[in-house]
PDB file of C-alpha atoms in Angstrom:
ATOM      1  CA  UNK A   1     -19.806  21.868 -48.806  1.00 52.00           C
ATOM      2  CA  UNK A   2     -20.020  25.273 -47.103  1.00 46.00           C
ATOM      3  CA  UNK A   3     -16.379  26.292 -47.760  1.00 48.00           C
ATOM      4  CA  UNK A   4     -16.795  25.691 -51.536  1.00 53.00           C
ATOM      5  CA  UNK A   5     -19.955  27.824 -51.672  1.00 50.00           C
ATOM      6  CA  UNK A   6     -18.265  30.728 -49.884  1.00 49.00           C
ATOM      7  CA  UNK A   7     -15.223  30.584 -52.166  1.00 49.00           C
ATOM      8  CA  UNK A   8     -17.401  30.490 -55.341  1.00 56.00           C
ATOM      9  CA  UNK A   9     -19.322  33.528 -54.116  1.00 50.00           C
ATOM     10  CA  UNK A  10     -16.141  35.558 -53.622  1.00 49.00           C
ATOM     11  CA  UNK A  11     -14.855  34.668 -57.089  1.00 50.00           C
ATOM     12  CA  UNK A  12     -18.197  35.684 -58.618  1.00 56.00           C
ATOM     13  CA  UNK A  13     -18.009  39.114 -56.952  1.00 47.00           C
ATOM     14  CA  UNK A  14     -14.533  39.669 -58.344  1.00 48.00           C
ATOM     15  CA  UNK A  15     -15.504  38.485 -61.832  1.00 51.00           C
ATOM     16  CA  UNK A  16     -18.414  40.945 -62.038  1.00 51.00           C
ATOM     17  CA  UNK A  17     -16.201  44.043 -61.425  1.00 50.00           C
ATOM     18  CA  UNK A  18     -14.844  46.230 -64.244  1.00 49.00           C
ATOM     19  CA  UNK A  19     -11.482  45.138 -65.510  1.00 49.00           C
ATOM     20  CA  UNK A  20      -9.331  47.846 -63.876  1.00 46.00           C
ATOM     21  CA  UNK A  21     -11.118  47.631 -60.596  1.00 46.00           C
ATOM     22  CA  UNK A  22     -11.178  43.865 -60.766  1.00 45.00           C
ATOM     23  CA  UNK A  23      -7.406  43.706 -61.011  1.00 48.00           C
ATOM     24  CA  UNK A  24      -7.085  45.894 -57.955  1.00 48.00           C
ATOM     25  CA  UNK A  25      -9.841  44.036 -56.082  1.00 43.00           C
ATOM     26  CA  UNK A  26      -8.354  40.613 -56.864  1.00 48.00           C
ATOM     27  CA  UNK A  27      -5.018  41.636 -55.363  1.00 50.00           C
ATOM     28  CA  UNK A  28      -6.813  42.873 -52.265  1.00 48.00           C
ATOM     29  CA  UNK A  29      -9.515  40.213 -52.014  1.00 48.00           C
ATOM     30  CA  UNK A  30      -7.454  37.030 -52.567  1.00 50.00           C
ATOM     31  CA  UNK A  31      -5.827  37.050 -49.098  1.00 53.00           C
ATOM     32  CA  UNK A  32      -9.206  37.998 -47.627  1.00 53.00           C
ATOM     33  CA  UNK A  33     -10.794  35.038 -49.365  1.00 50.00           C
ATOM     34  CA  UNK A  34      -8.083  32.736 -48.106  1.00 52.00           C
ATOM     35  CA  UNK A  35      -8.546  33.986 -44.532  1.00 53.00           C
ATOM     36  CA  UNK A  36     -12.320  33.635 -44.771  1.00 50.00           C
ATOM     37  CA  UNK A  37     -12.003  30.152 -46.209  1.00 48.00           C
ATOM     38  CA  UNK A  38      -9.678  29.023 -43.388  1.00 49.00           C
ATOM     39  CA  UNK A  39     -12.037  30.499 -40.812  1.00 49.00           C
ATOM     40  CA  UNK A  40     -14.996  28.687 -42.334  1.00 44.00           C
ATOM     41  CA  UNK A  41     -13.066  25.441 -42.438  1.00 43.00           C
ATOM     42  CA  UNK A  42     -12.110  25.728 -38.780  1.00 46.00           C
ATOM     43  CA  UNK A  43     -15.702  26.331 -37.764  1.00 44.00           C
ATOM     44  CA  UNK A  44     -17.275  23.723 -39.991  1.00 39.00           C
ATOM     45  CA  UNK A  45     -18.129  20.583 -38.066  1.00 35.00           C
ATOM     46  CA  UNK A  46     -16.926  18.376 -40.906  1.00 34.00           C
ATOM     47  CA  UNK A  47     -13.360  19.549 -40.225  1.00 32.00           C
ATOM     48  CA  UNK A  48     -13.482  19.737 -36.441  1.00 31.00           C
ATOM     49  CA  UNK A  49     -10.851  17.419 -34.898  1.00 32.00           C
ATOM     50  CA  UNK A  50     -12.417  14.388 -33.264  1.00 31.00           C
ATOM     51  CA  UNK A  51     -11.857  14.426 -29.501  1.00 32.00           C
ATOM     52  CA  UNK A  52      -9.742  11.501 -28.372  1.00 31.00           C
ATOM     53  CA  UNK A  53     -11.479   9.222 -25.935  1.00 31.00           C
ATOM     54  CA  UNK A  54      -9.122   8.104 -23.213  1.00 30.00           C
ATOM     55  CA  UNK A  55      -9.751   4.475 -22.331  1.00 30.00           C
ATOM     56  CA  UNK A  56      -9.910   4.109 -18.578  1.00 30.00           C
ATOM     57  CA  UNK A  57      -7.993   1.095 -17.298  1.00 30.00           C
ATOM     58  CA  UNK A  58      -9.637  -0.942 -14.578  1.00 31.00           C
ATOM     59  CA  UNK A  59      -8.083   0.199 -11.328  1.00 29.00           C
ATOM     60  CA  UNK A  60      -7.592  -2.300  -8.560  1.00 29.00           C
ATOM     61  CA  UNK A  61      -5.834  -1.960  -5.287  1.00 28.00           C
ATOM     62  CA  UNK A  62      -2.990  -4.174  -4.220  1.00 30.00           C
ATOM     63  CA  UNK A  63      -0.754  -2.623  -1.566  1.00 31.00           C
ATOM     64  CA  UNK A  64      -0.848  -1.780   2.128  1.00 30.00           C
ATOM     65  CA  UNK A  65       1.161  -1.209   5.296  1.00 31.00           C
ATOM     66  CA  UNK A  66       1.451  -1.975   8.969  1.00 33.00           C
ATOM     67  CA  UNK A  67       2.242  -0.011  12.086  1.00 34.00           C
ATOM     68  CA  UNK A  68       3.459  -0.203  15.714  1.00 34.00           C
ATOM     69  CA  UNK A  69       7.077  -0.349  16.803  1.00 35.00           C
ATOM     70  CA  UNK A  70       7.412  -4.139  16.864  1.00 36.00           C
ATOM     71  CA  UNK A  71       7.104  -6.312  13.796  1.00 43.00           C
ATOM     72  CA  UNK A  72       4.703  -9.026  14.895  1.00 41.00           C
ATOM     73  CA  UNK A  73       1.418 -10.555  13.827  1.00 39.00           C
ATOM     74  CA  UNK A  74      -0.399  -8.461  16.437  1.00 38.00           C
ATOM     75  CA  UNK A  75       0.964  -5.077  15.340  1.00 43.00           C
ATOM     76  CA  UNK A  76      -2.323  -4.091  13.682  1.00 45.00           C
ATOM     77  CA  UNK A  77      -4.287  -4.061  16.936  1.00 39.00           C
ATOM     78  CA  UNK A  78      -5.914  -0.749  17.642  1.00 41.00           C
ATOM     79  CA  UNK A  79      -5.227   0.690  14.179  1.00 40.00           C
ATOM     80  CA  UNK A  80      -8.340   2.016  12.484  1.00 40.00           C
ATOM     81  CA  UNK A  81      -8.782   0.621   8.979  1.00 42.00           C
ATOM     82  CA  UNK A  82      -8.043   2.974   6.124  1.00 45.00           C
ATOM     83  CA  UNK A  83      -9.649   3.176   2.743  1.00 41.00           C
ATOM     84  CA  UNK A  84      -7.925   1.201   0.008  1.00 41.00           C
ATOM     85  CA  UNK A  85      -6.211   3.352  -2.607  1.00 41.00           C
ATOM     86  CA  UNK A  86      -6.218   2.380  -6.304  1.00 36.00           C
ATOM     87  CA  UNK A  87      -2.869   1.413  -7.799  1.00 36.00           C
ATOM     88  CA  UNK A  88      -2.281   0.635 -11.469  1.00 35.00           C
ATOM     89  CA  UNK A  89      -4.011  -2.270 -13.191  1.00 30.00           C
ATOM     90  CA  UNK A  90      -2.676  -5.058 -11.006  1.00 35.00           C
ATOM     91  CA  UNK A  91      -5.246  -7.674 -10.092  1.00 32.00           C
ATOM     92  CA  UNK A  92      -3.598  -9.303  -7.102  1.00 39.00           C
ATOM     93  CA  UNK A  93      -0.483  -8.745  -5.076  1.00 48.00           C
ATOM     94  CA  UNK A  94       2.634 -10.307  -6.512  1.00 52.00           C
ATOM     95  CA  UNK A  95       0.975 -10.951  -9.809  1.00 50.00           C
ATOM     96  CA  UNK A  96       1.066  -8.529 -12.746  1.00 48.00           C
ATOM     97  CA  UNK A  97      -2.010 -10.226 -14.158  1.00 55.00           C
ATOM     98  CA  UNK A  98      -4.097 -13.057 -12.762  1.00 63.00           C
ATOM     99  CA  UNK A  99      -1.629 -15.572 -11.403  1.00 66.00           C
ATOM    100  CA  UNK A 100      -1.422 -18.924 -13.130  1.00 75.00           C
ATOM    101  CA  UNK A 101      -0.251 -22.410 -12.256  1.00 76.00           C
ATOM    102  CA  UNK A 102       2.346 -23.119 -14.954  1.00 80.00           C
ATOM    103  CA  UNK A 103       2.854 -26.760 -13.999  1.00 78.00           C
ATOM    104  CA  UNK A 104       6.283 -27.885 -15.188  1.00 88.00           C
ATOM    105  CA  UNK A 105       8.604 -24.900 -15.641  1.00 94.00           C
ATOM    106  CA  UNK A 106      11.411 -25.315 -18.144  1.00 93.00           C
ATOM    107  CA  UNK A 107      14.860 -25.079 -16.553  1.00 95.00           C
ATOM    108  CA  UNK A 108      13.884 -26.036 -13.013  1.00 97.00           C
ATOM    109  CA  UNK A 109      12.209 -28.689 -10.892  1.00 96.00           C
ATOM    110  CA  UNK A 110      10.919 -26.089  -8.426  1.00 97.00           C
ATOM    111  CA  UNK A 111       7.160 -25.642  -8.026  1.00 96.00           C
ATOM    112  CA  UNK A 112       5.052 -23.167  -6.067  1.00 95.00           C
ATOM    113  CA  UNK A 113       3.655 -24.923  -3.009  1.00 96.00           C
ATOM    114  CA  UNK A 114       0.023 -24.386  -2.156  1.00 95.00           C
ATOM    115  CA  UNK A 115      -1.260 -23.768   1.341  1.00 96.00           C
ATOM    116  CA  UNK A 116      -1.450 -25.677   3.716  1.00 96.00           C
ATOM    117  CA  UNK A 117       1.833 -27.330   2.668  1.00 97.00           C
ATOM    118  CA  UNK A 118       3.968 -27.675   5.850  1.00 98.00           C
ATOM    119  CA  UNK A 119       6.971 -25.891   4.280  1.00 98.00           C
ATOM    120  CA  UNK A 120       4.976 -22.656   4.341  1.00 98.00           C
ATOM    121  CA  UNK A 121       4.878 -22.757   8.156  1.00 98.00           C
ATOM    122  CA  UNK A 122       8.273 -24.365   8.835  1.00 98.00           C
ATOM    123  CA  UNK A 123      11.255 -22.427  10.305  1.00 98.00           C
ATOM    124  CA  UNK A 124      13.659 -21.005   7.730  1.00 98.00           C
ATOM    125  CA  UNK A 125      17.403 -21.194   8.344  1.00 98.00           C
ATOM    126  CA  UNK A 126      19.848 -18.364   7.777  1.00 98.00           C
ATOM    127  CA  UNK A 127      22.219 -18.964   4.889  1.00 97.00           C
ATOM    128  CA  UNK A 128      25.884 -19.214   5.975  1.00 95.00           C
ATOM    129  CA  UNK A 129      28.524 -17.221   4.132  1.00 93.00           C
ATOM    130  CA  UNK A 130      30.205 -20.346   2.752  1.00 90.00           C
ATOM    131  CA  UNK A 131      27.027 -21.210   0.825  1.00 92.00           C
ATOM    132  CA  UNK A 132      27.206 -17.829  -0.879  1.00 92.00           C
ATOM    133  CA  UNK A 133      30.878 -17.684  -1.733  1.00 83.00           C
ATOM    134  CA  UNK A 134      31.622 -21.367  -2.314  1.00 67.00           C
ATOM    135  CA  UNK A 135      32.239 -22.946  -5.745  1.00 61.00           C
ATOM    136  CA  UNK A 136      29.152 -22.848  -7.940  1.00 72.00           C
ATOM    137  CA  UNK A 137      27.151 -21.025  -5.245  1.00 87.00           C
ATOM    138  CA  UNK A 138      24.094 -23.246  -4.866  1.00 93.00           C
ATOM    139  CA  UNK A 139      22.098 -20.276  -3.554  1.00 95.00           C
ATOM    140  CA  UNK A 140      22.748 -18.360  -6.773  1.00 94.00           C
ATOM    141  CA  UNK A 141      21.401 -21.295  -8.771  1.00 95.00           C
ATOM    142  CA  UNK A 142      18.322 -21.509  -6.540  1.00 96.00           C
ATOM    143  CA  UNK A 143      17.646 -17.786  -6.905  1.00 96.00           C
ATOM    144  CA  UNK A 144      17.868 -18.027 -10.678  1.00 95.00           C
ATOM    145  CA  UNK A 145      15.382 -20.900 -10.744  1.00 97.00           C
ATOM    146  CA  UNK A 146      13.067 -19.039  -8.378  1.00 98.00           C
ATOM    147  CA  UNK A 147      12.887 -16.226 -10.917  1.00 97.00           C
ATOM    148  CA  UNK A 148      11.950 -18.751 -13.613  1.00 97.00           C
ATOM    149  CA  UNK A 149       9.074 -20.004 -11.479  1.00 97.00           C
ATOM    150  CA  UNK A 150       8.013 -16.489 -10.470  1.00 96.00           C
ATOM    151  CA  UNK A 151       7.786 -15.281 -14.066  1.00 96.00           C
ATOM    152  CA  UNK A 152       5.990 -18.452 -15.149  1.00 96.00           C
ATOM    153  CA  UNK A 153       3.301 -17.790 -12.542  1.00 94.00           C
ATOM    154  CA  UNK A 154       2.987 -14.137 -13.619  1.00 93.00           C
ATOM    155  CA  UNK A 155       4.187 -13.087 -10.173  1.00 93.00           C
ATOM    156  CA  UNK A 156       6.434 -10.269  -8.977  1.00 95.00           C
ATOM    157  CA  UNK A 157       7.889 -11.889  -5.859  1.00 96.00           C
ATOM    158  CA  UNK A 158       8.725 -15.296  -4.431  1.00 97.00           C
ATOM    159  CA  UNK A 159      10.199 -16.570  -1.164  1.00 98.00           C
ATOM    160  CA  UNK A 160      12.257 -19.775  -0.882  1.00 98.00           C
ATOM    161  CA  UNK A 161       9.740 -21.543   1.447  1.00 98.00           C
ATOM    162  CA  UNK A 162       7.132 -21.206  -1.302  1.00 97.00           C
ATOM    163  CA  UNK A 163       9.167 -23.616  -3.437  1.00 97.00           C
ATOM    164  CA  UNK A 164       9.980 -25.981  -0.568  1.00 97.00           C
ATOM    165  CA  UNK A 165      13.386 -24.533   0.363  1.00 98.00           C
ATOM    166  CA  UNK A 166      13.348 -23.479   3.996  1.00 98.00           C
ATOM    167  CA  UNK A 167      16.076 -20.880   3.829  1.00 98.00           C
ATOM    168  CA  UNK A 168      15.948 -17.114   4.325  1.00 98.00           C
ATOM    169  CA  UNK A 169      16.026 -16.164   0.672  1.00 98.00           C
ATOM    170  CA  UNK A 170      13.645 -14.083  -1.435  1.00 98.00           C
ATOM    171  CA  UNK A 171      13.551 -12.749  -4.980  1.00 98.00           C
ATOM    172  CA  UNK A 172      11.371 -10.173  -6.669  1.00 97.00           C
ATOM    173  CA  UNK A 173      10.991  -7.915  -9.665  1.00 97.00           C
ATOM    174  CA  UNK A 174       8.507  -5.146  -9.002  1.00 95.00           C
ATOM    175  CA  UNK A 175       7.698  -4.871 -12.729  1.00 94.00           C
ATOM    176  CA  UNK A 176       6.964  -8.574 -13.156  1.00 94.00           C
ATOM    177  CA  UNK A 177       8.596  -8.314 -16.585  1.00 95.00           C
ATOM    178  CA  UNK A 178      11.399 -10.823 -17.285  1.00 95.00           C
ATOM    179  CA  UNK A 179      12.757  -8.477 -19.949  1.00 96.00           C
ATOM    180  CA  UNK A 180      13.423  -5.863 -17.249  1.00 96.00           C
ATOM    181  CA  UNK A 181      16.051  -7.965 -15.516  1.00 94.00           C
ATOM    182  CA  UNK A 182      17.725  -4.866 -14.099  1.00 95.00           C
ATOM    183  CA  UNK A 183      14.789  -4.641 -11.686  1.00 95.00           C
ATOM    184  CA  UNK A 184      15.468  -8.111 -10.273  1.00 97.00           C
ATOM    185  CA  UNK A 185      16.327  -8.131  -6.566  1.00 96.00           C
ATOM    186  CA  UNK A 186      17.739 -11.014  -4.532  1.00 96.00           C
ATOM    187  CA  UNK A 187      17.771 -10.759  -0.750  1.00 97.00           C
ATOM    188  CA  UNK A 188      19.717 -13.204   1.428  1.00 98.00           C
ATOM    189  CA  UNK A 189      19.027 -13.287   5.197  1.00 98.00           C
ATOM    190  CA  UNK A 190      16.942 -10.093   5.042  1.00 98.00           C
ATOM    191  CA  UNK A 191      15.533  -8.371   8.093  1.00 97.00           C
ATOM    192  CA  UNK A 192      13.420  -5.290   8.675  1.00 98.00           C
ATOM    193  CA  UNK A 193      15.226  -2.902  11.007  1.00 98.00           C
ATOM    194  CA  UNK A 194      12.733  -0.033  10.888  1.00 98.00           C
ATOM    195  CA  UNK A 195       9.282   0.622   9.492  1.00 97.00           C
ATOM    196  CA  UNK A 196       6.873   3.527   9.369  1.00 98.00           C
ATOM    197  CA  UNK A 197       3.994   3.969  11.742  1.00 97.00           C
ATOM    198  CA  UNK A 198       2.059   5.321   8.772  1.00 98.00           C
ATOM    199  CA  UNK A 199       0.162   2.505   7.106  1.00 97.00           C
ATOM    200  CA  UNK A 200      -2.188   1.850   4.263  1.00 96.00           C
ATOM    201  CA  UNK A 201      -4.505  -0.964   3.287  1.00 96.00           C
ATOM    202  CA  UNK A 202      -4.456  -2.690  -0.066  1.00 95.00           C
ATOM    203  CA  UNK A 203      -5.764  -5.916  -1.516  1.00 94.00           C
ATOM    204  CA  UNK A 204      -3.223  -8.717  -1.588  1.00 93.00           C
ATOM    205  CA  UNK A 205      -3.116 -12.145  -3.103  1.00 92.00           C
ATOM    206  CA  UNK A 206      -0.466 -14.850  -3.006  1.00 94.00           C
ATOM    207  CA  UNK A 207       0.814 -17.473  -5.425  1.00 92.00           C
ATOM    208  CA  UNK A 208       0.450 -20.069  -2.665  1.00 94.00           C
ATOM    209  CA  UNK A 209      -3.245 -19.149  -2.329  1.00 94.00           C
ATOM    210  CA  UNK A 210      -4.626 -19.299  -5.874  1.00 90.00           C
ATOM    211  CA  UNK A 211      -7.875 -17.456  -6.593  1.00 88.00           C
ATOM    212  CA  UNK A 212      -7.844 -15.733  -3.191  1.00 91.00           C
ATOM    213  CA  UNK A 213      -7.289 -12.128  -2.128  1.00 92.00           C
ATOM    214  CA  UNK A 214      -8.033  -9.790   0.771  1.00 94.00           C
ATOM    215  CA  UNK A 215      -7.204  -6.440   2.372  1.00 95.00           C
ATOM    216  CA  UNK A 216      -3.915  -6.297   4.288  1.00 96.00           C
ATOM    217  CA  UNK A 217      -2.488  -3.407   6.297  1.00 96.00           C
ATOM    218  CA  UNK A 218       1.240  -2.719   5.966  1.00 97.00           C
ATOM    219  CA  UNK A 219       3.799   0.021   6.564  1.00 98.00           C
ATOM    220  CA  UNK A 220       4.251   2.624   3.857  1.00 98.00           C
ATOM    221  CA  UNK A 221       8.034   2.444   4.100  1.00 98.00           C
ATOM    222  CA  UNK A 222      10.613   0.134   5.626  1.00 98.00           C
ATOM    223  CA  UNK A 223      14.372   0.003   6.137  1.00 98.00           C
ATOM    224  CA  UNK A 224      16.013  -3.361   5.607  1.00 98.00           C
ATOM    225  CA  UNK A 225      19.377  -5.049   5.922  1.00 98.00           C
ATOM    226  CA  UNK A 226      20.402  -8.137   3.979  1.00 98.00           C
ATOM    227  CA  UNK A 227      23.198  -9.786   2.042  1.00 97.00           C
ATOM    228  CA  UNK A 228      23.667 -10.153  -1.683  1.00 95.00           C
ATOM    229  CA  UNK A 229      24.779 -13.338  -3.424  1.00 94.00           C
ATOM    230  CA  UNK A 230      28.415 -12.522  -2.680  1.00 93.00           C
ATOM    231  CA  UNK A 231      27.747 -12.170   1.027  1.00 94.00           C
ATOM    232  CA  UNK A 232      28.115  -8.397   0.981  1.00 95.00           C
ATOM    233  CA  UNK A 233      25.882  -6.556   3.459  1.00 96.00           C
ATOM    234  CA  UNK A 234      23.372  -4.171   1.950  1.00 96.00           C
ATOM    235  CA  UNK A 235      21.005  -1.602   3.445  1.00 98.00           C
ATOM    236  CA  UNK A 236      17.970  -0.248   1.652  1.00 97.00           C
ATOM    237  CA  UNK A 237      14.842   1.754   2.216  1.00 98.00           C
ATOM    238  CA  UNK A 238      11.713   0.722   0.361  1.00 97.00           C
ATOM    239  CA  UNK A 239       8.435   2.539   0.038  1.00 97.00           C
ATOM    240  CA  UNK A 240       5.096   2.047  -1.645  1.00 96.00           C
ATOM    241  CA  UNK A 241       4.716  -0.922  -3.962  1.00 95.00           C
ATOM    242  CA  UNK A 242       8.261  -2.221  -3.434  1.00 96.00           C
ATOM    243  CA  UNK A 243       7.889  -1.978   0.360  1.00 98.00           C
ATOM    244  CA  UNK A 244       4.713  -4.046   0.189  1.00 97.00           C
ATOM    245  CA  UNK A 245       6.325  -6.715  -1.971  1.00 97.00           C
ATOM    246  CA  UNK A 246       9.227  -6.985   0.466  1.00 98.00           C
ATOM    247  CA  UNK A 247       6.947  -7.217   3.520  1.00 98.00           C
ATOM    248  CA  UNK A 248       4.822  -9.893   1.881  1.00 97.00           C
ATOM    249  CA  UNK A 249       7.813 -12.062   0.959  1.00 97.00           C
ATOM    250  CA  UNK A 250       9.526 -11.378   4.285  1.00 98.00           C
ATOM    251  CA  UNK A 251       6.475 -12.767   6.085  1.00 98.00           C
ATOM    252  CA  UNK A 252       7.022 -16.077   4.294  1.00 98.00           C
ATOM    253  CA  UNK A 253      10.508 -16.283   5.804  1.00 98.00           C
ATOM    254  CA  UNK A 254       8.917 -16.071   9.262  1.00 98.00           C
ATOM    255  CA  UNK A 255       6.324 -18.738   8.463  1.00 98.00           C
ATOM    256  CA  UNK A 256       3.612 -16.093   8.174  1.00 97.00           C
ATOM    257  CA  UNK A 257       1.229 -16.041   5.231  1.00 96.00           C
ATOM    258  CA  UNK A 258      -0.866 -13.182   3.990  1.00 92.00           C
ATOM    259  CA  UNK A 259      -4.139 -14.518   5.408  1.00 94.00           C
ATOM    260  CA  UNK A 260      -2.602 -14.033   8.867  1.00 96.00           C
ATOM    261  CA  UNK A 261      -2.458 -10.303   8.102  1.00 95.00           C
ATOM    262  CA  UNK A 262      -5.979  -9.837   6.760  1.00 95.00           C
ATOM    263  CA  UNK A 263      -8.007  -6.977   8.188  1.00 90.00           C
ATOM    264  CA  UNK A 264     -11.384  -7.770   9.722  1.00 88.00           C
ATOM    265  CA  UNK A 265     -12.992  -6.611   6.484  1.00 85.00           C
ATOM    266  CA  UNK A 266     -10.561  -8.801   4.538  1.00 78.00           C
ATOM    267  CA  UNK A 267     -11.479 -11.845   6.605  1.00 84.00           C
ATOM    268  CA  UNK A 268     -15.151 -11.232   5.970  1.00 78.00           C
ATOM    269  CA  UNK A 269     -14.582 -10.843   2.228  1.00 67.00           C
TER     270      UNK A 269
END
């Protein structure tokens, strides 16, 4: 190798000098030889660090937003479509990977209903305070089982009508990871009180519409009011991914499904 040749040459030069001079030259040349050797090593291709190749994850879009000052199915009228923006490696809205039909889910009899099941279009009743604070709290049990179903389907959000319970209840975990239980959110009787006029368009899918997806326009941020499982009123502002999850699940509580929100391009796709 080149470094060995260079080092041998330097030693030969030193060896050929007269004894007195050689002693002096060795003391002077040794650090020079070391420096030269290091320089050669750095510039020799055999020792050049291999550049790390960064694997590019497949980027797919999955969020969006709506506009206008009233929250209705017609609020998108007159809004020019915007280009989808890539967001992480999520393949369809409310699924961290491709959603699956888990069949029987251990710990619950609940199942995700598929469109056009009538429960997906039926009115959803508000949950009275006594159902939240009463003994055993049936709503708490339902919410827990909804999470079991949601995780089994590889989803990140689920509304009560999707499992045949026509009540205004939704659950979600924006990470989709059951181990990150601190990210679990339960919303009782939620409502959107304000939303941004700024919107974006992202591809959405739905557990009730397996193997389907399309572009949906939604607000970039929203302000919501709801109750927790103890009946306490809560107010929150959501933006981005979490805002889109909430809007998607909130639609289910109004009997609206994501295909009702598809852009013209989404309907054609």
